[in-house]
Coordinates of C-alpha atoms and ligand atoms in Angstrom, one line a residue:
M106 CA -29.4 24.3 -83.7
K107 CA -26.0 24.0 -85.1
I108 CA -23.4 26.6 -84.2
L109 CA -21.2 27.1 -87.3
S110 CA -17.6 28.1 -87.2
K111 CA -16.4 31.2 -89.0
E112 CA -15.0 29.1 -91.9
Q113 CA -18.3 27.1 -92.1
I114 CA -20.3 30.4 -92.3
Y115 CA -18.1 31.7 -95.2
E116 CA -18.4 28.3 -96.9
G117 CA -22.2 28.4 -96.5
D118 CA -22.4 31.9 -98.0
K119 CA -20.3 30.8 -101.0
L120 CA -22.3 27.6 -101.6
T121 CA -25.6 29.3 -101.2
A122 CA -24.7 31.9 -103.9
Q123 CA -23.7 29.1 -106.2
R124 CA -26.6 26.7 -105.6
Q125 CA -29.3 29.4 -105.6
N126 CA -27.6 31.2 -108.5
I127 CA -27.4 34.5 -106.8
S128 CA -24.6 37.0 -106.4
S129 CA -23.0 37.8 -103.0
T130 CA -24.5 41.3 -103.5
E131 CA -28.0 39.7 -103.5
L132 CA -27.1 37.7 -100.4
M133 CA -26.0 40.9 -98.7
E134 CA -29.3 42.5 -99.8
R135 CA -31.2 39.7 -98.1
A136 CA -29.2 40.1 -94.9
G137 CA -29.6 43.8 -94.7
T138 CA -33.3 43.6 -95.5
Q139 CA -33.8 41.1 -92.8
I140 CA -32.3 43.5 -90.3
F141 CA -34.4 46.3 -91.6
N142 CA -37.6 44.2 -91.3
W143 CA -36.7 43.3 -87.8
M144 CA -36.3 47.0 -86.8
H145 CA -39.2 48.3 -88.9
M146 CA -41.6 45.8 -87.2
R147 CA -40.6 47.1 -83.8
M148 CA -40.2 50.8 -84.6
Q149 CA -43.1 51.4 -86.9
G150 CA -41.7 54.6 -88.3
A151 CA -40.7 56.1 -85.0
Q152 CA -38.5 59.2 -85.5
V153 CA -35.8 58.2 -83.0
P154 CA -32.3 59.1 -84.3
I155 CA -30.7 56.0 -85.7
H156 CA -26.9 56.1 -86.2
V157 CA -25.6 53.3 -88.5
F158 CA -21.9 52.8 -88.2
C159 CA -20.5 50.8 -91.1
G160 CA -17.0 49.3 -91.5
I161 CA -15.5 48.8 -95.0
G162 CA -16.1 45.0 -95.3
N163 CA -19.2 43.0 -95.8
N164 CA -20.5 43.7 -92.3
G165 CA -20.3 47.4 -93.2
G166 CA -22.1 46.4 -96.5
D167 CA -25.0 45.0 -94.5
G168 CA -25.1 48.2 -92.5
L169 CA -25.4 50.2 -95.8
V170 CA -28.2 48.0 -97.1
L171 CA -30.1 48.6 -93.8
A172 CA -29.4 52.3 -93.9
R173 CA -30.8 52.6 -97.4
H174 CA -34.0 50.8 -96.4
L175 CA -34.3 53.0 -93.4
V176 CA -33.9 56.2 -95.5
N177 CA -36.4 54.9 -98.0
H178 CA -38.9 54.4 -95.3
G179 CA -38.5 57.9 -93.9
Y180 CA -36.5 57.1 -90.7
N181 CA -34.3 59.6 -89.0
V182 CA -31.1 57.9 -90.0
H183 CA -27.4 59.0 -90.0
T184 CA -24.9 56.8 -91.7
Y185 CA -21.2 56.7 -91.0
V186 CA -18.3 54.9 -92.7
V187 CA -15.7 53.9 -90.1
N188 CA -12.8 54.2 -92.5
Y189 CA -10.2 52.0 -90.7
S190 CA -8.8 50.7 -94.0
D191 CA -8.8 51.5 -97.8
K192 CA -9.5 47.9 -98.7
R193 CA -13.2 48.2 -99.2
S194 CA -15.0 45.0 -100.1
K195 CA -16.8 44.7 -103.5
D196 CA -20.2 44.5 -102.0
F197 CA -19.5 47.4 -99.7
L198 CA -18.7 49.5 -102.7
V199 CA -21.9 48.5 -104.6
N200 CA -24.0 49.4 -101.6
Y201 CA -22.1 52.6 -101.0
D202 CA -23.1 53.7 -104.5
R203 CA -26.7 52.6 -103.9
I204 CA -27.2 54.6 -100.7
K205 CA -25.8 57.7 -102.4
Q206 CA -28.6 57.3 -104.9
V207 CA -31.4 57.5 -102.4
T208 CA -30.3 60.4 -100.1
K209 CA -28.5 63.7 -100.3
E210 CA -27.1 63.1 -96.9
W211 CA -24.2 60.9 -97.9
P212 CA -22.5 58.7 -95.3
T213 CA -20.1 60.6 -93.1
L214 CA -16.5 59.4 -93.4
M215 CA -14.8 58.9 -90.0
A216 CA -11.1 58.5 -89.6
C217 CA -10.3 59.8 -86.1
E218 CA -11.8 60.8 -82.7
E219 CA -12.6 64.3 -83.9
D220 CA -15.1 62.8 -86.3
F221 CA -17.2 61.1 -83.6
P222 CA -20.8 62.4 -83.6
T223 CA -22.8 63.2 -80.5
I224 CA -25.0 60.3 -79.6
T225 CA -27.9 61.0 -77.2
P226 CA -29.0 58.3 -74.8
E227 CA -32.4 57.9 -76.5
A228 CA -30.8 57.3 -79.9
I229 CA -30.2 53.9 -81.5
I230 CA -26.7 52.8 -82.6
V231 CA -26.4 50.1 -85.2
D232 CA -23.0 48.5 -85.1
A233 CA -21.9 47.2 -88.5
V234 CA -18.2 48.0 -88.0
F235 CA -16.7 44.5 -87.9
G236 CA -18.3 41.2 -88.5
I237 CA -16.7 37.8 -88.4
G238 CA -13.9 39.0 -90.6
L239 CA -12.0 40.7 -87.7
N240 CA -8.6 39.1 -87.7
R241 CA -6.1 41.5 -86.2
P242 CA -5.8 44.2 -83.6
I243 CA -8.1 47.2 -84.0
A244 CA -6.9 50.8 -84.5
D245 CA -6.9 52.8 -81.2
W246 CA -9.4 55.4 -82.5
V247 CA -11.9 52.6 -83.5
K248 CA -11.6 51.2 -80.0
K249 CA -12.3 54.7 -78.7
L250 CA -15.4 54.8 -81.0
F251 CA -16.6 51.6 -79.3
Q252 CA -16.1 53.3 -75.9
H253 CA -18.0 56.3 -77.2
F254 CA -21.0 54.0 -78.1
R255 CA -21.0 52.6 -74.6
A256 CA -20.6 56.0 -72.9
S257 CA -23.6 57.4 -74.8
K258 CA -25.9 54.8 -73.1
A259 CA -27.8 54.5 -76.4
F260 CA -29.4 51.2 -77.3
T261 CA -26.9 49.3 -79.4
L262 CA -28.0 46.8 -82.0
A263 CA -25.1 44.7 -83.4
I264 CA -25.2 43.2 -86.8
D265 CA -24.0 39.6 -86.9
I266 CA -21.6 39.9 -83.9
P267 CA -20.7 42.8 -81.7
S268 CA -17.7 44.5 -83.4
G269 CA -14.4 43.7 -81.8
L270 CA -15.3 40.1 -80.9
Q271 CA -14.0 37.2 -82.8
T272 CA -15.9 34.0 -83.0
D273 CA -13.3 31.9 -81.3
S274 CA -11.5 34.0 -78.7
V275 CA -12.0 36.2 -75.7
P276 CA -11.0 39.9 -76.3
E277 CA -8.0 41.2 -74.3
S278 CA -9.9 44.1 -72.9
E279 CA -13.6 44.9 -72.6
N280 CA -12.8 48.4 -73.9
D281 CA -12.0 46.9 -77.3
V282 CA -15.5 45.6 -78.0
V283 CA -19.0 46.9 -78.7
W284 CA -21.4 46.2 -75.8
A285 CA -24.6 45.3 -77.7
G286 CA -28.1 45.3 -76.1
Y287 CA -29.2 43.0 -78.9
T288 CA -27.3 41.1 -81.6
L289 CA -28.9 39.9 -84.8
S290 CA -26.8 37.1 -86.1
F291 CA -27.0 35.5 -89.5
Q292 CA -28.0 31.9 -89.8
S293 CA -26.2 30.6 -86.7
P294 CA -25.7 31.9 -83.2
K295 CA -22.0 32.3 -82.2
L296 CA -20.5 30.3 -79.4
I297 CA -19.3 33.5 -77.7
F298 CA -23.0 34.3 -76.8
F299 CA -22.9 31.5 -74.3
L300 CA -19.6 31.7 -72.6
P301 CA -19.2 33.4 -69.2
E302 CA -16.5 35.8 -70.3
T303 CA -18.1 37.0 -73.6
S304 CA -21.9 36.7 -73.2
K305 CA -22.1 40.1 -71.6
Y306 CA -21.3 41.7 -75.0
S307 CA -24.7 40.6 -76.4
V308 CA -27.4 40.8 -73.7
Q309 CA -29.9 39.4 -76.1
W310 CA -29.5 37.7 -79.5
E311 CA -31.6 36.4 -82.3
V312 CA -30.8 34.4 -85.4
L313 CA -32.0 35.7 -88.7
D314 CA -32.6 33.3 -91.5
I315 CA -31.0 34.5 -94.7
G316 CA -31.7 31.4 -96.6
I317 CA -28.4 29.6 -96.4
D318 CA -28.5 26.4 -98.4
L319 CA -30.4 23.9 -96.1
E320 CA -28.8 20.8 -97.4
Y321 CA -25.4 22.3 -96.6
I322 CA -26.5 23.1 -93.0
Y323 CA -28.2 19.7 -92.6
K324 CA -25.1 17.7 -93.6
L325 CA -22.7 19.9 -91.7
N326 CA -20.9 18.5 -88.7
T327 CA -20.3 21.4 -86.2
E328 CA -18.1 21.5 -83.2
A329 CA -21.0 23.0 -81.1
E330 CA -24.7 22.6 -81.0
L331 CA -27.3 24.6 -79.2
I332 CA -29.7 22.4 -77.3
G333 CA -33.4 23.4 -77.1
K334 CA -36.7 21.6 -77.2
Q335 CA -36.3 20.6 -80.9
E336 CA -33.0 18.9 -80.1
V337 CA -34.1 17.0 -77.0
L338 CA -37.5 15.8 -78.4
P339 CA -35.9 13.0 -80.5
I340 CA -34.0 11.8 -77.4
Y341 CA -37.1 11.3 -75.3
K342 CA -38.2 7.7 -74.8
P343 CA -42.0 7.2 -74.7
R344 CA -43.4 4.7 -72.2
K345 CA -45.0 1.5 -73.4
R346 CA -48.4 0.7 -72.2
F347 CA -47.4 -2.6 -70.6
S348 CA -44.2 -1.4 -69.0
H349 CA -43.7 -2.0 -65.3
K350 CA -41.3 -0.6 -62.7
G351 CA -38.7 -3.2 -63.7
S352 CA -38.7 -1.6 -67.2
F353 CA -37.2 1.6 -65.8
G354 CA -34.2 0.3 -63.9
H355 CA -32.8 0.6 -60.4
A356 CA -30.8 3.7 -59.6
L357 CA -28.3 3.8 -56.8
I358 CA -27.2 7.1 -55.3
V359 CA -24.1 6.9 -53.2
G360 CA -23.2 9.8 -50.9
G361 CA -23.7 11.8 -47.8
S362 CA -21.9 12.3 -44.5
Y363 CA -22.9 13.7 -41.1
G364 CA -24.8 16.9 -41.8
K365 CA -25.0 16.3 -45.5
I366 CA -27.6 13.7 -45.9
G367 CA -29.9 16.2 -47.6
S368 CA -27.9 16.0 -50.8
V369 CA -28.6 12.3 -51.1
T370 CA -32.3 12.9 -50.5
L371 CA -32.4 15.5 -53.2
S372 CA -30.5 13.4 -55.7
S373 CA -32.6 10.3 -55.0
K374 CA -35.8 12.2 -55.3
A375 CA -34.6 13.8 -58.6
A376 CA -33.9 10.3 -59.9
L377 CA -37.4 9.2 -59.0
V378 CA -39.1 12.1 -60.7
S379 CA -36.9 11.6 -63.8
G380 CA -38.8 8.3 -64.1
V381 CA -36.7 5.4 -62.7
G382 CA -38.4 2.3 -61.4
L383 CA -36.5 1.9 -58.2
V384 CA -34.1 4.0 -56.2
S385 CA -31.7 3.0 -53.4
A386 CA -29.6 5.3 -51.5
Y387 CA -26.3 4.3 -50.0
V388 CA -25.4 6.5 -47.0
P389 CA -23.5 6.3 -43.7
K390 CA -25.6 5.1 -40.8
C391 CA -26.6 8.5 -39.6
G392 CA -28.5 9.0 -42.9
Y393 CA -30.9 6.0 -42.4
V394 CA -33.7 7.7 -40.5
P395 CA -33.7 11.1 -42.2
L396 CA -33.8 9.5 -45.7
Q397 CA -36.5 7.0 -44.8
V398 CA -38.6 9.8 -43.3
A399 CA -38.0 12.4 -46.1
L400 CA -38.3 10.0 -49.0
P401 CA -40.5 6.9 -48.4
E402 CA -40.2 5.9 -52.0
A403 CA -36.5 5.2 -51.7
M404 CA -34.8 2.2 -50.2
V405 CA -31.8 2.8 -48.0
I406 CA -28.6 0.9 -47.6
T407 CA -26.2 1.9 -44.9
D408 CA -22.4 1.9 -44.6
E409 CA -20.9 0.3 -41.5
N410 CA -19.7 3.8 -40.4
E411 CA -21.9 6.2 -38.6
K412 CA -20.8 9.5 -40.0
F413 CA -19.1 9.0 -43.4
I414 CA -18.8 6.4 -46.1
S415 CA -16.0 3.9 -45.4
N416 CA -16.8 0.9 -47.6
I417 CA -19.2 1.0 -50.5
S418 CA -20.6 -2.5 -50.5
F419 CA -24.1 -3.6 -51.5
D420 CA -25.9 -6.7 -52.9
I421 CA -28.2 -5.1 -55.4
T422 CA -27.5 -4.8 -59.2
P423 CA -28.1 -1.1 -60.0
S424 CA -28.6 -0.1 -63.6
A425 CA -26.7 3.1 -63.0
I426 CA -24.9 4.7 -60.0
G427 CA -24.6 8.4 -59.1
V428 CA -21.8 9.0 -56.6
G429 CA -20.2 11.8 -54.8
I430 CA -22.6 14.2 -53.3
G431 CA -21.8 15.2 -49.7
I432 CA -19.3 12.3 -49.2
G433 CA -16.3 14.5 -48.1
T434 CA -12.7 13.8 -49.0
Q435 CA -11.2 12.0 -46.0
D436 CA -8.8 9.1 -46.6
E437 CA -11.2 6.3 -45.7
T438 CA -13.7 7.6 -48.2
L439 CA -11.1 7.9 -50.8
L440 CA -10.1 4.3 -50.2
A441 CA -13.7 3.2 -50.3
F442 CA -14.2 5.0 -53.6
E443 CA -11.1 3.4 -55.1
N444 CA -12.2 -0.1 -54.1
F445 CA -15.7 0.6 -55.4
L446 CA -14.3 1.7 -58.8
K447 CA -12.2 -1.4 -59.0
E448 CA -15.2 -3.6 -58.6
N449 CA -17.9 -1.5 -60.3
K450 CA -19.4 -2.4 -63.7
A451 CA -22.4 -0.1 -63.7
P452 CA -22.6 3.1 -65.7
L453 CA -21.6 6.0 -63.5
V454 CA -22.3 9.7 -62.8
V455 CA -19.6 11.3 -60.7
D456 CA -20.3 14.6 -58.9
A457 CA -19.1 16.8 -56.1
D458 CA -16.6 15.4 -53.7
A459 CA -16.1 12.3 -55.8
L460 CA -14.8 14.6 -58.5
N461 CA -12.4 16.1 -55.9
L462 CA -11.3 12.6 -55.0
L463 CA -10.5 12.0 -58.6
S464 CA -8.4 15.2 -58.6
K465 CA -6.7 14.1 -55.4
K466 CA -5.7 10.7 -56.9
T467 CA -5.7 11.0 -60.6
E468 CA -4.9 7.3 -61.1
L469 CA -8.5 6.7 -60.3
L470 CA -9.5 8.2 -63.6
A471 CA -8.3 5.1 -65.3
L472 CA -10.9 3.1 -63.4
L473 CA -13.9 5.0 -64.6
P474 CA -16.1 3.0 -67.1
K475 CA -16.1 4.4 -70.6
G476 CA -18.9 7.0 -71.0
T477 CA -18.9 7.9 -67.3
V478 CA -20.5 11.3 -66.8
L479 CA -18.7 13.9 -64.7
T480 CA -20.7 16.9 -63.6
P481 CA -18.2 19.5 -62.2
H482 CA -19.0 23.1 -61.3
P483 CA -16.2 25.5 -62.3
K484 CA -14.0 25.0 -59.2
E485 CA -14.3 21.2 -59.5
L486 CA -13.5 21.4 -63.2
E487 CA -10.4 23.4 -62.4
R488 CA -9.2 20.8 -60.0
L489 CA -9.6 18.2 -62.7
I490 CA -8.2 19.9 -65.8
G491 CA -6.0 22.6 -64.2
E492 CA -6.2 26.4 -64.6
W493 CA -7.3 27.9 -67.9
K494 CA -6.4 31.1 -69.7
D495 CA -9.9 31.9 -70.9
D496 CA -13.2 30.2 -71.7
F497 CA -11.9 28.8 -75.0
D498 CA -8.9 27.4 -73.3
K499 CA -11.2 25.9 -70.7
L500 CA -13.3 24.2 -73.4
N501 CA -10.2 22.9 -75.3
K502 CA -8.8 21.5 -72.1
T503 CA -12.1 19.9 -71.2
K504 CA -12.3 18.4 -74.7
A505 CA -8.8 16.9 -74.3
F506 CA -9.7 15.5 -70.9
S507 CA -12.9 14.0 -72.2
K508 CA -11.0 12.3 -75.1
K509 CA -8.1 11.1 -72.9
H510 CA -10.4 9.5 -70.3
E511 CA -13.3 8.7 -72.6
V512 CA -15.7 10.5 -70.3
I513 CA -18.6 13.0 -70.7
V514 CA -18.0 16.3 -68.9
V515 CA -20.9 18.4 -68.0
V516 CA -19.5 21.9 -67.5
K517 CA -22.1 23.5 -65.2
G518 CA -22.9 27.2 -65.3
A519 CA -25.3 29.7 -66.8
N520 CA -25.2 27.9 -70.2
T521 CA -24.1 24.4 -69.1
I522 CA -22.0 22.9 -71.8
T523 CA -21.8 19.1 -72.1
V524 CA -18.5 18.1 -73.7
F525 CA -17.9 14.8 -75.3
Q526 CA -14.9 14.0 -77.5
D527 CA -14.9 16.8 -80.2
K528 CA -18.3 18.2 -79.5
Y529 CA -19.9 20.8 -77.3
Y530 CA -23.7 20.7 -76.5
V531 CA -24.7 24.1 -75.3
N532 CA -27.8 24.2 -73.1
T533 CA -30.4 27.0 -73.5
T534 CA -32.6 26.4 -70.4
G535 CA -32.0 27.5 -66.8
N536 CA -31.7 30.8 -65.0
P537 CA -29.8 32.4 -62.0
G538 CA -32.5 31.0 -59.7
L539 CA -30.5 27.8 -59.9
A540 CA -27.5 29.4 -58.2
T541 CA -28.6 27.9 -54.9
A542 CA -27.6 25.0 -52.7
G543 CA -28.5 21.5 -53.9
T544 CA -29.4 22.2 -57.5
G545 CA -26.3 20.3 -58.6
D546 CA -27.4 17.3 -56.6
V547 CA -30.7 17.5 -58.4
L548 CA -29.0 17.5 -61.8
M549 CA -26.9 14.5 -60.8
G550 CA -30.0 12.6 -59.8
I551 CA -31.8 13.4 -63.0
I552 CA -28.8 12.3 -65.2
A553 CA -28.3 9.1 -63.2
G554 CA -32.0 8.5 -63.4
L555 CA -32.1 8.8 -67.1
I556 CA -29.2 6.5 -67.6
T557 CA -30.9 4.0 -65.3
Q558 CA -33.9 4.1 -67.7
G559 CA -31.8 3.2 -70.6
Y560 CA -30.7 6.5 -72.1
E561 CA -27.2 6.6 -73.4
P562 CA -25.0 8.5 -71.0
L563 CA -24.5 11.4 -73.6
S564 CA -28.2 11.7 -74.3
A565 CA -28.9 11.5 -70.6
S566 CA -26.5 14.3 -69.9
V567 CA -27.8 16.6 -72.6
F568 CA -31.5 15.8 -71.9
G569 CA -31.0 15.9 -68.1
V570 CA -29.3 19.3 -68.2
Y571 CA -32.2 20.6 -70.5
L572 CA -34.9 19.2 -68.2
H573 CA -33.3 20.6 -65.0
G574 CA -33.0 24.1 -66.6
K575 CA -36.5 23.9 -68.0
A576 CA -37.9 23.0 -64.6
A577 CA -36.2 26.1 -63.2
D578 CA -37.6 28.3 -66.0
I579 CA -41.1 27.0 -65.4
I580 CA -41.1 27.9 -61.6
L581 CA -39.4 31.2 -62.2
E582 CA -42.8 33.0 -62.4
D583 CA -43.7 31.6 -58.9
F584 CA -40.5 32.0 -57.0
G585 CA -38.2 34.4 -58.8
Y586 CA -34.5 34.1 -58.7
Q587 CA -34.1 34.6 -55.0
S588 CA -36.6 32.2 -53.6
M589 CA -36.1 29.3 -55.9
I590 CA -34.7 26.3 -54.0
A591 CA -33.6 22.9 -55.1
S592 CA -36.7 21.0 -53.9
Y593 CA -38.9 23.2 -56.0
V594 CA -36.8 22.4 -59.0
I595 CA -37.5 18.7 -58.4
D596 CA -41.2 19.3 -58.1
A597 CA -41.1 21.1 -61.5
V598 CA -39.4 18.3 -63.5
A599 CA -42.9 16.9 -64.2
E600 CA -43.9 20.1 -65.9
A601 CA -40.6 20.2 -67.8
Y602 CA -41.5 16.7 -69.3
I603 CA -45.1 17.9 -70.1
D604 CA -43.8 21.0 -71.7
L605 CA -41.9 18.9 -74.3
F606 CA -45.2 18.1 -76.0
K607 CA -46.8 21.6 -75.7
Q608 CA -47.3 23.3 -79.0
P609 CA -46.4 27.0 -79.2
E610 CA -49.6 29.1 -78.7
Q611 CA -51.2 30.2 -82.0
P612 CA -52.2 33.8 -82.3
Q613 CA -55.9 34.4 -81.6
V614 CA -57.9 34.8 -84.8
S615 CA -61.4 36.3 -84.6
E616 CA -64.4 34.7 -86.3
A617 CA -64.6 37.5 -88.8
E618 CA -60.9 37.0 -89.8
Q619 CA -61.5 33.3 -90.1
E620 CA -64.4 33.9 -92.5
E621 CA -62.3 36.3 -94.5
S622 CA -59.6 33.7 -95.0
Ligands
NAX1677 N1 -21.9 37.0 -98.7 C1 -22.0 38.1 -98.1 O1 -21.7 39.1 -98.6 C2 -22.5 38.1 -96.7 C3 -21.8 38.7 -95.7 N2 -22.3 38.9 -94.5 C4 -21.6 39.8 -93.6 O2 -20.2 39.8 -93.8 C5 -19.5 39.8 -92.6 C6 -18.1 39.4 -92.8 O3 -17.6 40.3 -93.8 P1 -16.1 40.4 -94.1 O4 -15.5 39.1 -94.3 O5 -16.0 41.4 -95.2 O6 -15.4 41.0 -92.8 P2 -15.8 42.2 -91.8 O7 -16.8 43.1 -92.4 O8 -16.0 41.6 -90.5 O9 -14.4 42.9 -91.7 C7 -14.0 43.9 -92.6 C8 -12.7 43.8 -93.3 O10 -11.7 44.3 -92.4 C9 -10.5 43.6 -92.4 N3 -10.0 43.6 -91.0 C10 -10.1 42.6 -90.1 N4 -9.6 43.0 -89.0 C11 -9.2 44.3 -89.1 C12 -8.6 45.2 -88.3 N5 -8.4 45.0 -87.0 N6 -8.3 46.4 -88.8 C13 -8.6 46.7 -90.1 N7 -9.1 45.9 -90.9 C14 -9.5 44.7 -90.5 C15 -10.9 42.2 -92.9 O11 -9.9 41.7 -93.6 C16 -12.2 42.5 -93.7 O12 -11.8 42.6 -95.0 C17 -20.4 39.0 -91.7 O13 -20.1 39.2 -90.4 C18 -21.8 39.5 -92.1 O14 -22.1 40.6 -91.4 C19 -23.7 38.7 -94.5 O15 -24.1 39.8 -95.2 C20 -24.1 37.5 -95.1 C21 -23.8 37.5 -96.5
ADP1678 N1 -26.7 31.7 -63.2 C1 -27.1 30.5 -63.5 N2 -27.9 30.3 -64.6 C2 -28.3 29.0 -64.9 N3 -27.9 27.9 -64.2 C3 -27.2 28.0 -63.1 C4 -26.7 29.3 -62.7 N4 -25.9 29.2 -61.6 C5 -25.9 27.8 -61.3 N5 -26.7 27.2 -62.2 C6 -26.9 25.7 -62.3 O1 -27.2 25.2 -61.0 C7 -26.5 24.0 -60.7 C8 -25.5 24.3 -59.5 O2 -24.7 23.1 -59.3 P1 -23.6 23.1 -58.1 O3 -22.8 24.3 -58.2 O4 -23.0 21.7 -58.1 O5 -24.6 23.2 -56.8 P2 -24.7 22.3 -55.5 O6 -23.3 21.7 -55.3 O7 -25.1 23.2 -54.4 O8 -25.7 21.3 -55.8 C9 -25.8 23.6 -62.0 O9 -26.6 22.8 -62.7 C10 -25.6 25.0 -62.7 O10 -25.6 24.8 -64.1
K1679 K1 -21.0 44.1 -86.0

């Protein structure tokens, strides 16, 4: 699903009105009605107090449409105009008149703290104060209103975006923003739902389709894209009936040091379950026996050194190489890595300590083949690109880094974002069960395994991150967040593949209902 920028959303609204020959007021009616339908389906007329807080722009207009439908359906609704400016939008005004026609209880005008209503914890707050139009600092009393919402502990439903947030920046203070339990966003999710610093303001989110022109969306090139099953399915490569293990390449996993051979075992096994034909592991001598015992399917090549890698030399021709897990950062290994990069022609995935070696000696970045995949966790990323001011600064710096070095950067975290040139691919699978030792090694093995099978490095990264997270989601029921370990994630990759082709369950229909229809 595409994540539209603010400008693209405005453009889509405008074009839709033109192409569908409707007014902006009608589009607002659609938006507000969608919100109403969403609430009505869940509330079924329940008489919980609903406080709808409307700003004076189009977000406020959406709130007024919603409030009117709630009144018409007999809900216990109180409507407020948060009157932070006199410049009311045209469609706000139309809907301000319309709501006055359906109720004697006209919206309450608010202009200072004394006007704040009491909100009980069991009430519902609808936040329609600011939408994507927020473009300057908010008045202090309006910030206090947001704090009043939060202090009430009432469930807060934000329309389009929690008020106080902008689509492309991190707020200065968490007191300046509405903390929504749920956000109903129009047509496109917002990037801020997925970033570590801003995702807390919308615990859950959903996109409502307000019928924005499909051709416009289809042709649009967006900076960010949300990756779910629909996006990865076209990437998947089916297997041919007469394929053989030679068809699926030979992966080489280079890593390990004394006490850290397990990382190579995890990566090599993950490459195998991703579907490669052959896997070899390159480890220091001390890794030979443990690897052969733990993973009989893998072949093992050993370094001349007992405890760490000192010279990466082998006489196989791997289709792709994953390097870096557990190798440490001592000088001999750095030299071995440098010499390896000078000779290497195979596509690469660089993880863990190999990333730290790149940060230690940045000239090595020039030796990476084009399209190399780097898979840093936040600390490793910081060593590569330097400190960042906030999440947007981090993404911009990563983008610049990706362009400069022509590499793909997989920024790992709760919503892993794959960055390549000008584009962000935001993953939707995965859960905090993955916050455990070795899951990164598994991810590296999967991505290296997919490249080995002939996937383009970018597709392999996006698809690999999806499969890895999906595997974790599948086993969540069995192990929960606490007891999930990296090996179980490997075991569940099979189900993540199978899940790609599962149809969503259809609602059960009784025989009588079938006959009726
Ligand atoms: N075509 C339409 O009418 C549609 C509009 N939509 C809604 O429209 C919203 C955007 O509406 P607007 O562009 O009117 O903007 P907002 O409703 O987000 O902002 C309200 C107004 O306040 C002004 N403003 C911004 N920051 C301020 C501040 N700190 N202090 C005081 N005033 C400030 C803005 O200039 C804007 O005019 C979307 O988020 C969405 O909810 C949806 O209904 C979809 C269709
Ligand atoms: N809270 C979380 N939600 C979803 N995924 C997570 C979360 N925490 C970590 N992960 C994922 O787990 C993996 C951890 O990788 P990494 O930190 O390199 O671990 P290790 O070095 O132990 O293998 C990454 O793929 C990351 O995206
Ligand atoms: K809002």
